[in-house]
Structures are given as C-alpha cells and as structure tokens.
DNA sequence: GCCAAAATGAAACATGCGTTTAAAATGCCA
DNA sequence: TGGCATTTTAAACGCATGTTTCATTTTGGC
C-alpha cells in the first residue's frame, strides 16, 4: 500500500474517533508507519488532508444519494417522510464497501466537520455538493406539502443538527448504551433509530 | 467588577462562541482585560474555570427545572410530551436574568461540553446534577409509558443534540430567517419552534 | 546502468498553549 | 502608619503542535 493511502486510512480512523483538532499529525503518521513530513509532502497541509478524506466519500455518496432521493420521489405517489429518510440508508451503507467502517467513519467525520474548526468544512461541503440538500428539500416537500417554507427551514436545520450531533458523539454514546443495556449497537443501528425520530420531528403538526 | 467575574463573563462568551478547546486563556484574559495568570490564580486551571462557568448556571437551572418537571407531572393526569418540553421553557428563560444572552450561552456551552474535551464535562454534569435527567426521564415515561428505556436513552440524546445544535447556530439562522421570511425571531421563538419538533421525535412510534 | 525525479528520513523551526514563578502593587487591619 | 496577606504583574518554562529544511535513499524511464 502506498504512503498516501496509508496516511488516508490512519487519519480517517483517528479523525473519526477524536475529531480533527483532537488528532495530531504525529499520531497519524505514527499509526500509518510513515514519516511525519509525509503528510505535508503528499497533501500540502492538515486541512488539505481533511478535504481529501471527505472527498473520497462525498464523490461516491453524492450521486448515490441524489439518485436515491429522485427514485423515491418518482416511485411513491403518496410519499411518507419515513420513506424519504429511509432513502439515505442504502447510499450511506454502500460506503462500507469503500473501507471497513466506512459508513460510521464518514458520518462521524461529517459530525466533526460541523463542530470542529469553525466550520470551514461545512462551507466546503455545501458549496461542492449542493445537489444533496436540493433534492432532499424537494423530497420533504413532496411528502409533506402543507409544511410552510418557514417551518421547512427551521426543521431542516434541526434535523441536520440532530444527525450531526448524534454522529459526532456516536462512539461515546454507543459505549454508554452497551454498558447500560448490554445490547449490541452499531452505526446502522443508530441510523435506524434516528429515522423515526427526525421523520416524526419534521412531520410534526405546526402550532 | 472583580477579576473573577470579569474572567467568567469573558470566558463564557468566548467559550460559547468558539468552544473550550478553541478558546485560549490568552484570548479570555485579553478580552477580560486581566493578567494571563489570573485564571490559574483564581480558578486553578482551565478545567476548573469551565466547571465554575457551568456551575453558575446549573445551580440556578437545576432546582428550577426539577420543580417545573415535578409540577407538570403532578398537575396533568393525561400528560403530553409537548407539555413535558414546555416545562423547560420558563426555567431556561430565567437564565437570561443571570446575564445577557444567558439562555443562549448556557445551551451553547452545554453543546460544547458534549463534543469538546473527551466529554469530561458530560461526566461532571451527569454526576453532579442527576436530578434533571432523572425527572425528565420520569416525565417522558409518564407521558409515553410504552417507550422502552433503550429508545428513551437514544431519543433523549437526539433531543439534546437537536437543542444544542439549534442554539449554537441560532444567531446565524435568525439572520437568514429574518431575511427570507421577514419574521421576528429570537431565542424564545426558536425554543418554541423546537418543542413540537422534539416532542414529536421523542413520541415517534417505535419500529 | 545511469541520471533526473520522486519519495523518504531526521532534525529543526516557529508558534501557541497551559502553567508556574517571583517580584511588585494593593488592600486591610492593628 | 506599619506590617502582613491578598492580588496583580511580567516573564519564563515546558511541552505539543503544524510546518519546513535539506540530506539521503529509492524509483522509473531512456
């Protein structure tokens, strides 16, 4: 395996677990068994390494997700919000074919990208992959046409917050949950618990 | 104003905005117009400063919240989840009497305490103020007895994430919302939009 | 097999961090 | 007012970070 890939893999695992600011290049290069200077040689900087990491997943996820949302809109005449959110599951799980724990790693990275580093990654994602949000809004509107655009605005942000927060603290929560309920929990389990929650939240009756 | 209070106020604003790890003692002491060493002199360490900060709010919020939850449980024979979450509003808004933007600052700090610093603050809060969570769980259980304790666990954390994320991006979102819908929105308005969302999420049918 | 290009390695650099030190200033009470 | 405890100050300490340098080794095409 070449150095670049070794770095990407080691960085992904560490970043997902401990966040971007919480992981040093020395930890990464040590885990990858490469020289410290290799990161700056191959990627330019820590920021560029992070971008490359996200790009590896987003380039796969983005078209899959847009397709899945379009398909679920075409097929179902009376679309439910649960179906809209279900459309996320399969594209997300295909990320496991890219790398072991790919889905979990990506979602945790996404979570960290919203809370770490003054959100420079949020900007990177929303400007480079706008199709995801656009299709998502369309699908929600089709499933719940009565929802005012103002409620739509707020609830989409609430949903994003719920998902992102859940993902960035998933490893800690899974530990607690396994101690308290000694039940096996994985990332897919969390996703499937998330769906009824956010679908119900978005579908709430307006007051 | 004495040095200790100047530090607390400056630290609160900066921590709420940029997180604990994202804010240095030099920024804080500079904003507070006190000497760098004052933090370690008056509080002992950065960690103790953070604890003192949270304590200032939690000592007020905790009894208020416990009382409000007990009251809403006693009064209503047929309790709804909306009523449970409504019980949070007034105690949270009283934090604005402690300090300008107190409610918003506290909720943002709470959010950072879950994502920053390997969750040592989460431990601090749950072990020092168990009454909040206990009464909340009781109230939710009374309003929705069929909910399993495992679903309760996850939805409680989803809810916290939703609230925390909403609050941490509130100022930015309020600006956008006022431009797009020219409607007046403030913290209380966001909280009141949040209630039906999280109540509906917690109340979702289990799959 | 040679040589330029690419990659690696060890070390140092510059910076920012939380914390500590010890002297100076201030406050307070006898 | 004198003296002692409290507080403030400027400076430095030790450490970890991302990045850069430059010598060395490895690689790939002619």
Tab-separated table of C-alpha atoms (C1' of nucleotides) in Angstrom:
chain	number	residue	atom	x	y	z
A	1	UNK	CA	0.000	0.000	0.000
A	2	UNK	CA	1.445	3.382	-0.913
A	3	UNK	CA	2.152	6.093	1.595
A	4	UNK	CA	-0.711	8.320	0.539
A	5	UNK	CA	-3.283	5.604	1.170
A	6	UNK	CA	-1.677	4.578	4.442
A	7	UNK	CA	-1.991	8.149	5.653
A	8	UNK	CA	-5.606	8.473	4.491
A	9	UNK	CA	-6.636	5.288	6.260
A	10	UNK	CA	-4.893	6.056	9.516
A	11	UNK	CA	-6.104	9.657	9.507
A	12	UNK	CA	-9.685	8.611	8.840
A	13	UNK	CA	-9.849	6.284	11.821
A	14	UNK	CA	-8.216	8.732	14.196
A	15	UNK	CA	-10.176	11.757	12.990
A	16	UNK	CA	-13.470	9.892	13.236
A	17	UNK	CA	-12.667	8.867	16.773
A	18	UNK	CA	-11.120	12.003	18.210
A	19	UNK	CA	-12.033	14.832	15.888
A	20	UNK	CA	-9.833	16.959	13.657
A	21	UNK	CA	-8.398	19.267	16.252
A	22	UNK	CA	-8.031	16.395	18.697
A	23	UNK	CA	-5.759	14.405	16.412
A	24	UNK	CA	-2.170	15.420	15.682
A	25	UNK	CA	-0.182	14.682	12.573
A	26	UNK	CA	2.284	12.808	14.737
A	27	UNK	CA	-0.419	10.404	15.866
A	28	UNK	CA	-1.476	9.892	12.267
A	29	UNK	CA	1.965	9.322	10.792
A	30	UNK	CA	2.869	7.096	13.711
A	31	UNK	CA	-0.221	4.937	13.205
A	32	UNK	CA	0.371	4.865	9.456
A	33	UNK	CA	4.032	3.985	9.997
A	34	UNK	CA	5.251	6.743	7.719
A	35	UNK	CA	7.431	9.764	8.278
A	36	UNK	CA	5.957	12.881	9.845
A	37	UNK	CA	6.815	15.016	6.839
A	38	UNK	CA	4.896	12.718	4.512
A	39	UNK	CA	1.570	14.447	5.210
A	40	UNK	CA	2.828	17.819	4.106
A	41	UNK	CA	4.685	16.299	1.200
A	42	UNK	CA	1.722	14.384	-0.200
A	43	UNK	CA	-1.185	16.615	0.809
A	44	UNK	CA	0.291	20.037	1.480
A	45	UNK	CA	-1.245	20.623	4.879
A	46	UNK	CA	-3.501	19.123	7.518
A	47	UNK	CA	-6.518	20.978	6.091
A	48	UNK	CA	-5.926	19.565	2.632
A	49	UNK	CA	-5.619	16.094	4.104
A	50	UNK	CA	-9.044	16.525	5.718
A	51	UNK	CA	-10.555	17.722	2.455
A	52	UNK	CA	-9.088	14.776	0.559
A	53	UNK	CA	-10.542	12.489	3.189
A	54	UNK	CA	-14.058	13.876	2.828
A	55	UNK	CA	-13.811	13.996	-0.949
A	56	UNK	CA	-13.055	10.270	-1.056
A	57	UNK	CA	-16.503	9.631	0.435
A	58	UNK	CA	-18.546	12.521	-0.909
A	59	UNK	CA	-17.667	11.771	-4.523
A	60	UNK	CA	-19.261	8.357	-4.046
A	61	UNK	CA	-22.100	9.326	-1.745
A	62	UNK	CA	-23.349	12.434	-3.507
A	63	UNK	CA	-24.534	10.866	-6.796
A	64	UNK	CA	-25.878	7.793	-4.994
A	65	UNK	CA	-27.880	9.923	-2.606
A	66	UNK	CA	-29.257	12.223	-5.273
A	67	UNK	CA	-30.310	9.187	-7.266
A	68	UNK	CA	-31.954	7.516	-4.298
A	69	UNK	CA	-33.929	10.644	-3.446
A	70	UNK	CA	-35.077	11.101	-7.042
A	71	UNK	CA	-36.116	7.458	-7.240
A	72	UNK	CA	-38.108	7.538	-4.037
A	73	UNK	CA	-39.906	10.646	-5.282
A	74	UNK	CA	-40.787	9.092	-8.628
A	75	UNK	CA	-41.948	5.740	-7.335
A	76	UNK	CA	-44.184	6.724	-4.460
A	77	UNK	CA	-47.352	8.618	-5.195
A	78	UNK	CA	-48.075	9.204	-1.554
A	79	UNK	CA	-44.627	9.586	-0.121
A	80	UNK	CA	-44.057	9.434	3.626
A	81	UNK	CA	-41.320	11.244	5.487
A	82	UNK	CA	-40.090	7.908	6.787
A	83	UNK	CA	-39.561	6.830	3.201
A	84	UNK	CA	-37.619	9.997	2.458
A	85	UNK	CA	-35.250	9.382	5.319
A	86	UNK	CA	-35.071	5.666	4.516
A	87	UNK	CA	-33.621	6.708	1.172
A	88	UNK	CA	-30.477	7.772	2.985
A	89	UNK	CA	-29.752	4.358	4.457
A	90	UNK	CA	-28.657	2.351	1.462
A	91	UNK	CA	-26.361	5.000	-0.060
A	92	UNK	CA	-24.799	5.502	3.353
A	93	UNK	CA	-24.245	1.791	3.836
A	94	UNK	CA	-22.525	1.444	0.459
A	95	UNK	CA	-19.696	3.478	1.989
A	96	UNK	CA	-18.796	0.328	3.871
A	97	UNK	CA	-17.584	-1.103	0.573
A	98	UNK	CA	-15.000	1.661	0.277
A	99	UNK	CA	-13.400	0.828	3.572
A	100	UNK	CA	-14.155	-1.110	6.702
A	101	UNK	CA	-16.313	1.038	8.980
A	102	UNK	CA	-16.676	3.436	6.061
A	103	UNK	CA	-20.231	4.484	6.875
A	104	UNK	CA	-19.528	5.042	10.512
A	105	UNK	CA	-16.278	6.850	9.848
A	106	UNK	CA	-17.800	9.130	7.249
A	107	UNK	CA	-20.770	10.106	9.395
A	108	UNK	CA	-18.574	10.805	12.366
A	109	UNK	CA	-16.255	12.870	10.194
A	110	UNK	CA	-19.289	14.765	8.957
A	111	UNK	CA	-20.302	15.416	12.522
A	112	UNK	CA	-16.869	16.691	13.448
A	113	UNK	CA	-16.796	18.857	10.345
A	114	UNK	CA	-19.713	20.841	11.698
A	115	UNK	CA	-18.372	21.308	15.198
A	116	UNK	CA	-14.598	21.406	14.739
A	117	UNK	CA	-12.562	24.092	13.060
A	118	UNK	CA	-15.020	26.972	12.756
A	119	UNK	CA	-16.992	25.151	10.113
A	120	UNK	CA	-14.622	25.577	7.187
A	121	UNK	CA	-15.653	22.100	6.133
A	122	UNK	CA	-19.341	22.915	6.273
A	123	UNK	CA	-18.649	25.573	3.684
A	124	UNK	CA	-16.583	23.118	1.629
A	125	UNK	CA	-19.380	20.560	1.576
A	126	UNK	CA	-22.383	22.792	0.941
A	127	UNK	CA	-20.668	24.611	-1.907
A	128	UNK	CA	-19.254	21.475	-3.533
A	129	UNK	CA	-22.239	19.164	-3.170
A	130	UNK	CA	-25.390	21.321	-3.289
A	131	UNK	CA	-27.426	18.642	-5.040
A	132	UNK	CA	-27.864	16.673	-1.852
A	133	UNK	CA	-29.691	19.417	0.016
A	134	UNK	CA	-31.692	20.487	-3.013
A	135	UNK	CA	-33.100	17.031	-3.659
A	136	UNK	CA	-33.726	16.496	-0.002
A	137	UNK	CA	-35.867	19.639	0.241
A	138	UNK	CA	-37.807	18.560	-2.826
A	139	UNK	CA	-38.496	15.156	-1.329
A	140	UNK	CA	-39.617	16.546	2.018
A	141	UNK	CA	-41.924	18.971	0.229
A	142	UNK	CA	-43.492	16.158	-1.728
A	143	UNK	CA	-44.029	14.089	1.409
A	144	UNK	CA	-45.405	16.985	3.452
A	145	UNK	CA	-46.687	19.737	1.123
A	146	UNK	CA	-48.541	21.572	3.876
A	147	UNK	CA	-45.310	22.384	5.676
A	148	UNK	CA	-44.678	26.112	5.337
A	149	UNK	CA	-41.339	27.137	3.922
A	150	UNK	CA	-40.542	28.790	7.233
A	151	UNK	CA	-41.153	25.578	9.182
A	152	UNK	CA	-39.249	23.706	6.491
A	153	UNK	CA	-36.289	25.980	7.010
A	154	UNK	CA	-36.150	25.515	10.751
A	155	UNK	CA	-36.908	21.824	10.808
A	156	UNK	CA	-34.281	21.002	8.219
A	157	UNK	CA	-31.729	22.746	10.364
A	158	UNK	CA	-32.997	20.955	13.437
A	159	UNK	CA	-32.685	17.677	11.565
A	160	UNK	CA	-29.200	18.436	10.420
A	161	UNK	CA	-28.266	19.252	13.985
A	162	UNK	CA	-29.777	16.070	15.303
A	163	UNK	CA	-27.978	13.893	12.799
A	164	UNK	CA	-24.662	15.658	13.069
A	165	UNK	CA	-24.658	15.717	16.829
A	166	UNK	CA	-25.702	12.096	17.047
A	167	UNK	CA	-22.907	11.087	14.722
A	168	UNK	CA	-20.143	13.111	16.328
A	169	UNK	CA	-20.891	11.641	19.732
A	170	UNK	CA	-21.832	8.198	18.480
A	171	UNK	CA	-18.784	6.327	19.751
A	172	UNK	CA	-19.186	7.743	23.250
A	173	UNK	CA	-22.918	7.057	23.274
A	174	UNK	CA	-22.504	3.533	21.950
A	175	UNK	CA	-20.118	2.798	24.817
A	176	UNK	CA	-22.613	4.052	27.381
A	177	UNK	CA	-25.507	2.270	25.731
A	178	UNK	CA	-23.676	-1.050	25.653
A	179	UNK	CA	-22.859	-0.750	29.348
A	180	UNK	CA	-26.348	0.272	30.387
A	181	UNK	CA	-28.386	-2.046	28.180
A	182	UNK	CA	-25.703	-4.532	27.132
A	183	UNK	CA	-27.152	-4.580	23.666
A	184	UNK	CA	-25.093	-4.552	20.526
A	185	UNK	CA	-25.237	-1.195	18.806
A	186	UNK	CA	-23.534	-0.161	15.612
A	187	UNK	CA	-23.752	2.787	13.275
A	188	UNK	CA	-26.555	1.264	11.243
A	189	UNK	CA	-28.474	0.752	14.462
A	190	UNK	CA	-28.096	4.408	15.323
A	191	UNK	CA	-29.191	5.443	11.845
A	192	UNK	CA	-32.280	3.294	12.089
A	193	UNK	CA	-33.102	4.784	15.464
A	194	UNK	CA	-32.596	8.249	14.043
A	195	UNK	CA	-35.010	7.866	11.149
A	196	UNK	CA	-38.313	7.682	13.060
A	197	UNK	CA	-37.124	10.473	15.307
A	198	UNK	CA	-36.305	13.001	12.605
A	199	UNK	CA	-39.140	11.914	10.340
A	200	UNK	CA	-41.540	12.469	13.190
A	201	UNK	CA	-39.944	15.771	14.090
A	202	UNK	CA	-40.140	17.133	10.565
A	203	UNK	CA	-43.695	15.853	10.276
A	204	UNK	CA	-44.908	17.480	13.472
A	205	UNK	CA	-48.144	19.427	13.318
A	206	UNK	CA	-47.427	23.161	13.175
A	207	UNK	CA	-48.645	25.197	16.136
B	1	UNK	CA	-16.406	44.320	38.847
B	2	UNK	CA	-13.872	41.956	40.391
B	3	UNK	CA	-11.363	39.959	38.401
B	4	UNK	CA	-13.058	36.641	38.962
B	5	UNK	CA	-16.356	37.858	37.480
B	6	UNK	CA	-14.624	39.600	34.592
B	7	UNK	CA	-12.957	36.307	33.700
B	8	UNK	CA	-16.177	34.335	33.998
B	9	UNK	CA	-18.061	36.719	31.741
B	10	UNK	CA	-15.384	36.921	29.069
B	11	UNK	CA	-14.800	33.175	29.156
B	12	UNK	CA	-18.499	32.453	28.838
B	13	UNK	CA	-18.924	34.490	25.685
B	14	UNK	CA	-15.802	33.118	24.044
B	15	UNK	CA	-16.398	29.520	25.050
B	16	UNK	CA	-19.997	29.662	23.843
B	17	UNK	CA	-18.859	31.022	20.512
B	18	UNK	CA	-15.716	29.000	19.814
B	19	UNK	CA	-15.790	26.013	22.150
B	20	UNK	CA	-13.499	25.124	25.012
B	21	UNK	CA	-10.551	23.789	23.083
B	22	UNK	CA	-10.961	26.547	20.504
B	23	UNK	CA	-10.535	29.311	23.056
B	24	UNK	CA	-7.205	30.040	24.721
B	25	UNK	CA	-6.643	31.539	28.136
B	26	UNK	CA	-4.838	34.384	26.429
B	27	UNK	CA	-7.939	35.295	24.451
B	28	UNK	CA	-10.012	35.171	27.604
B	29	UNK	CA	-7.721	37.238	29.796
B	30	UNK	CA	-7.220	39.679	26.961
B	31	UNK	CA	-10.969	40.148	26.494
B	32	UNK	CA	-11.465	40.404	30.248
B	33	UNK	CA	-8.612	42.914	30.481
B	34	UNK	CA	-6.879	40.982	33.255
B	35	UNK	CA	-3.493	39.329	33.525
B	36	UNK	CA	-2.939	35.915	31.962
B	37	UNK	CA	-2.001	34.355	35.299
B	38	UNK	CA	-5.277	35.463	36.885
B	39	UNK	CA	-7.133	32.401	35.613
B	40	UNK	CA	-4.779	29.984	37.303
B	41	UNK	CA	-4.644	32.134	40.412
B	42	UNK	CA	-8.398	32.411	40.875
B	43	UNK	CA	-9.587	29.115	39.423
B	44	UNK	CA	-6.589	26.801	39.497
B	45	UNK	CA	-6.749	25.633	35.909
B	46	UNK	CA	-8.674	25.964	32.685
B	47	UNK	CA	-10.751	22.911	33.513
B	48	UNK	CA	-11.794	24.350	36.859
B	49	UNK	CA	-12.749	27.591	35.140
B	50	UNK	CA	-15.038	25.689	32.818
B	51	UNK	CA	-16.613	23.850	35.721
B	52	UNK	CA	-17.190	27.101	37.605
B	53	UNK	CA	-18.814	28.515	34.479
B	54	UNK	CA	-21.257	25.658	34.172
B	55	UNK	CA	-21.905	25.634	37.895
B	56	UNK	CA	-23.029	29.268	37.781
B	57	UNK	CA	-25.895	28.269	35.514
B	58	UNK	CA	-26.618	24.744	36.663
B	59	UNK	CA	-27.031	25.782	40.299
B	60	UNK	CA	-29.861	28.049	39.197
B	61	UNK	CA	-31.320	25.911	36.447
B	62	UNK	CA	-31.283	22.564	38.180
B	63	UNK	CA	-33.764	23.234	41.016
B	64	UNK	CA	-35.991	25.329	38.763
B	65	UNK	CA	-36.129	22.602	36.163
B	66	UNK	CA	-36.707	19.798	38.630
B	67	UNK	CA	-39.551	21.775	40.182
B	68	UNK	CA	-41.125	22.569	36.833
B	69	UNK	CA	-40.994	18.933	35.759
B	70	UNK	CA	-42.458	17.706	39.067
B	71	UNK	CA	-45.232	20.274	38.832
B	72	UNK	CA	-46.190	19.356	35.299
B	73	UNK	CA	-46.251	15.682	36.295
B	74	UNK	CA	-48.473	16.285	39.318
B	75	UNK	CA	-50.937	18.580	37.614
B	76	UNK	CA	-51.649	16.686	34.449
B	77	UNK	CA	-53.263	13.321	34.672
B	78	UNK	CA	-53.072	12.860	30.953
B	79	UNK	CA	-49.631	14.328	30.273
B	80	UNK	CA	-48.449	15.036	26.733
B	81	UNK	CA	-44.846	15.204	25.539
B	82	UNK	CA	-45.481	18.743	24.400
B	83	UNK	CA	-46.314	19.654	27.957
B	84	UNK	CA	-43.137	17.982	29.211
B	85	UNK	CA	-40.988	20.042	26.885
B	86	UNK	CA	-42.975	23.176	27.617
B	87	UNK	CA	-41.800	22.786	31.189
B	88	UNK	CA	-38.249	23.561	30.046
B	89	UNK	CA	-39.062	26.946	28.570
B	90	UNK	CA	-39.583	29.086	31.635
B	91	UNK	CA	-36.613	27.741	33.644
B	92	UNK	CA	-34.350	28.178	30.625
B	93	UNK	CA	-35.524	31.734	30.061
B	94	UNK	CA	-34.832	32.697	33.673
B	95	UNK	CA	-31.143	32.230	32.811
B	96	UNK	CA	-31.431	35.472	30.905
B	97	UNK	CA	-31.759	37.239	34.250
B	98	UNK	CA	-28.308	35.991	35.286
B	99	UNK	CA	-26.597	37.517	32.301
B	100	UNK	CA	-27.467	38.942	28.936
B	101	UNK	CA	-27.827	36.059	26.442
B	102	UNK	CA	-27.660	33.714	29.422
B	103	UNK	CA	-30.065	31.173	27.971
B	104	UNK	CA	-28.389	31.016	24.611
B	105	UNK	CA	-24.889	30.988	26.110
B	106	UNK	CA	-25.704	28.208	28.515
B	107	UNK	CA	-27.196	25.987	25.853
B	108	UNK	CA	-24.211	26.526	23.612
B	109	UNK	CA	-21.821	25.710	26.444
B	110	UNK	CA	-23.803	22.583	27.084
B	111	UNK	CA	-23.352	21.609	23.480
B	112	UNK	CA	-19.616	22.112	23.556
B	113	UNK	CA	-19.401	20.113	26.751
B	114	UNK	CA	-20.599	17.116	24.789
B	115	UNK	CA	-18.282	17.426	21.833
B	116	UNK	CA	-15.137	19.061	23.254
B	117	UNK	CA	-12.579	17.588	25.595
B	118	UNK	CA	-13.429	13.884	25.573
B	119	UNK	CA	-16.634	14.537	27.467
B	120	UNK	CA	-15.164	15.177	30.894
B	121	UNK	CA	-17.876	17.809	31.339
B	122	UNK	CA	-20.623	15.403	30.434
B	123	UNK	CA	-19.408	13.338	33.337
B	124	UNK	CA	-19.288	16.402	35.579
B	125	UNK	CA	-22.854	17.350	34.757
B	126	UNK	CA	-24.484	13.958	34.927
B	127	UNK	CA	-22.829	13.106	38.241
B	128	UNK	CA	-23.432	16.500	39.872
B	129	UNK	CA	-26.935	17.214	38.620
B	130	UNK	CA	-28.612	13.863	38.203
B	131	UNK	CA	-31.992	15.265	39.225
B	132	UNK	CA	-32.510	17.000	35.895
B	133	UNK	CA	-32.169	13.892	33.805
B	134	UNK	CA	-33.975	11.704	36.336
B	135	UNK	CA	-37.035	13.933	36.469
B	136	UNK	CA	-37.015	14.383	32.734
B	137	UNK	CA	-36.967	10.649	32.188
B	138	UNK	CA	-39.786	10.266	34.692
B	139	UNK	CA	-41.873	12.886	32.937
B	140	UNK	CA	-41.287	11.413	29.494
B	141	UNK	CA	-42.109	7.993	30.856
B	142	UNK	CA	-45.366	9.268	32.296
B	143	UNK	CA	-46.301	10.931	29.007
B	144	UNK	CA	-45.232	7.928	26.909
B	145	UNK	CA	-45.114	4.774	29.055
B	146	UNK	CA	-44.713	2.419	26.098
B	147	UNK	CA	-41.301	3.856	25.185
B	148	UNK	CA	-38.547	1.363	26.001
B	149	UNK	CA	-35.665	2.537	28.173
B	150	UNK	CA	-33.310	1.968	25.270
B	151	UNK	CA	-35.349	4.140	22.938
B	152	UNK	CA	-35.611	6.634	25.784
B	153	UNK	CA	-31.832	6.768	26.043
B	154	UNK	CA	-31.239	7.406	22.383
B	155	UNK	CA	-34.074	9.874	21.885
B	156	UNK	CA	-33.005	11.833	24.909
B	157	UNK	CA	-29.577	12.259	23.362
B	158	UNK	CA	-31.017	13.047	19.946
B	159	UNK	CA	-33.102	15.716	21.611
B	160	UNK	CA	-30.130	17.205	23.379
B	161	UNK	CA	-28.277	17.292	20.077
B	162	UNK	CA	-31.142	18.995	18.344
B	163	UNK	CA	-31.448	21.658	21.004
B	164	UNK	CA	-27.734	22.222	21.267
B	165	UNK	CA	-27.180	22.495	17.545
B	166	UNK	CA	-30.156	24.789	17.114
B	167	UNK	CA	-28.836	27.067	19.814
B	168	UNK	CA	-25.253	27.104	18.624
B	169	UNK	CA	-26.270	28.217	15.164
B	170	UNK	CA	-29.172	30.353	16.281
B	171	UNK	CA	-27.641	33.751	15.629
B	172	UNK	CA	-26.705	32.822	12.075
B	173	UNK	CA	-30.039	31.121	11.417
B	174	UNK	CA	-32.061	34.014	12.812
B	175	UNK	CA	-30.338	36.369	10.402
B	176	UNK	CA	-31.140	34.148	7.433
B	177	UNK	CA	-34.706	33.551	8.580
B	178	UNK	CA	-35.385	37.245	9.027
B	179	UNK	CA	-34.134	37.988	5.536
B	180	UNK	CA	-36.000	35.158	3.851
B	181	UNK	CA	-39.306	35.357	5.717
B	182	UNK	CA	-39.042	38.819	7.325
B	183	UNK	CA	-40.470	37.498	10.565
B	184	UNK	CA	-39.209	38.402	14.006
B	185	UNK	CA	-37.350	35.546	15.647
B	186	UNK	CA	-35.497	35.416	18.946
B	187	UNK	CA	-34.214	32.714	21.291
B	188	UNK	CA	-37.617	32.153	22.764
B	189	UNK	CA	-39.049	31.871	19.273
B	190	UNK	CA	-36.534	29.197	18.345
B	191	UNK	CA	-37.222	27.284	21.550
B	192	UNK	CA	-40.935	27.366	20.788
B	193	UNK	CA	-40.305	26.053	17.287
B	194	UNK	CA	-38.142	23.359	18.770
B	195	UNK	CA	-40.798	21.999	21.128
B	196	UNK	CA	-43.148	20.397	18.595
B	197	UNK	CA	-40.166	19.010	16.726
B	198	UNK	CA	-38.515	17.237	19.650
B	199	UNK	CA	-41.808	16.273	21.265
B	200	UNK	CA	-42.808	14.638	18.028
B	201	UNK	CA	-39.429	12.981	17.674
B	202	UNK	CA	-39.470	11.524	21.156
B	203	UNK	CA	-43.064	10.462	20.664
B	204	UNK	CA	-42.411	8.637	17.413
B	205	UNK	CA	-43.798	5.152	17.085
B	206	UNK	CA	-41.049	2.559	17.677
B	207	UNK	CA	-40.193	0.357	14.720
C	1	DG	C1'	23.413	1.257	-15.796
C	2	DC	C1'	22.751	5.950	-15.400
C	3	DC	C1'	20.590	10.049	-14.011
C	4	DA	C1'	16.935	13.050	-13.069
C	5	DA	C1'	12.740	12.940	-10.435
C	6	DA	C1'	10.206	11.377	-6.688
C	7	DA	C1'	9.961	9.918	-2.105
C	8	DT	C1'	11.695	9.371	2.499
C	9	DG	C1'	14.060	10.428	6.815
C	10	DA	C1'	15.883	13.008	10.830
C	11	DA	C1'	16.093	17.209	12.649
C	12	DA	C1'	14.992	21.761	13.480
C	13	DC	C1'	11.857	25.758	13.254
C	14	DA	C1'	8.309	28.898	14.693
C	15	DT	C1'	4.303	29.334	17.197
C	16	DG	C1'	0.828	28.817	20.583
C	17	DC	C1'	-0.635	26.556	24.533
C	18	DG	C1'	-1.497	25.938	29.900
C	19	DT	C1'	1.033	26.654	33.753
C	20	DT	C1'	4.497	28.425	37.136
C	21	DT	C1'	7.487	31.701	39.222
C	22	DA	C1'	8.877	35.556	41.868
C	23	DA	C1'	8.756	40.314	42.316
C	24	DA	C1'	5.746	44.391	42.623
C	25	DA	C1'	1.461	46.531	43.861
C	26	DT	C1'	-2.588	46.773	46.526
C	27	DG	C1'	-5.778	46.216	50.383
C	28	DC	C1'	-6.752	45.761	55.104
C	29	DC	C1'	-6.462	45.747	59.974
C	30	DA	C1'	-3.996	46.584	64.282
D	1	DT	C1'	1.316	54.296	59.818
D	2	DG	C1'	3.398	49.696	59.701
D	3	DG	C1'	3.126	45.141	58.507
D	4	DC	C1'	1.140	41.218	56.623
D	5	DA	C1'	-1.906	38.804	53.460
D	6	DT	C1'	-4.004	39.161	49.092
D	7	DT	C1'	-3.840	40.232	44.439
D	8	DT	C1'	-1.673	41.651	40.146
D	9	DT	C1'	2.079	41.743	37.011
D	10	DA	C1'	5.748	40.479	33.598
D	11	DA	C1'	8.454	36.945	32.336
D	12	DA	C1'	9.703	32.486	31.574
D	13	DC	C1'	9.037	27.388	31.496
D	14	DG	C1'	7.991	23.012	29.375
D	15	DC	C1'	5.539	20.978	26.039
D	16	DA	C1'	2.911	19.954	21.789
D	17	DT	C1'	1.573	21.480	17.530
D	18	DG	C1'	1.926	22.150	12.112
D	19	DT	C1'	5.362	23.099	9.005
D	20	DT	C1'	9.908	23.409	6.670
D	21	DT	C1'	14.555	22.245	5.539
D	22	DC	C1'	17.919	19.567	3.461
D	23	DA	C1'	20.493	15.458	3.049
D	24	DT	C1'	19.699	10.778	1.739
D	25	DT	C1'	17.516	6.952	-0.395
D	26	DT	C1'	14.505	4.946	-3.711
D	27	DT	C1'	12.209	4.837	-8.063
D	28	DG	C1'	11.302	4.878	-13.052
D	29	DG	C1'	12.403	5.937	-17.925
D	30	DC	C1'	16.000	6.126	-21.548
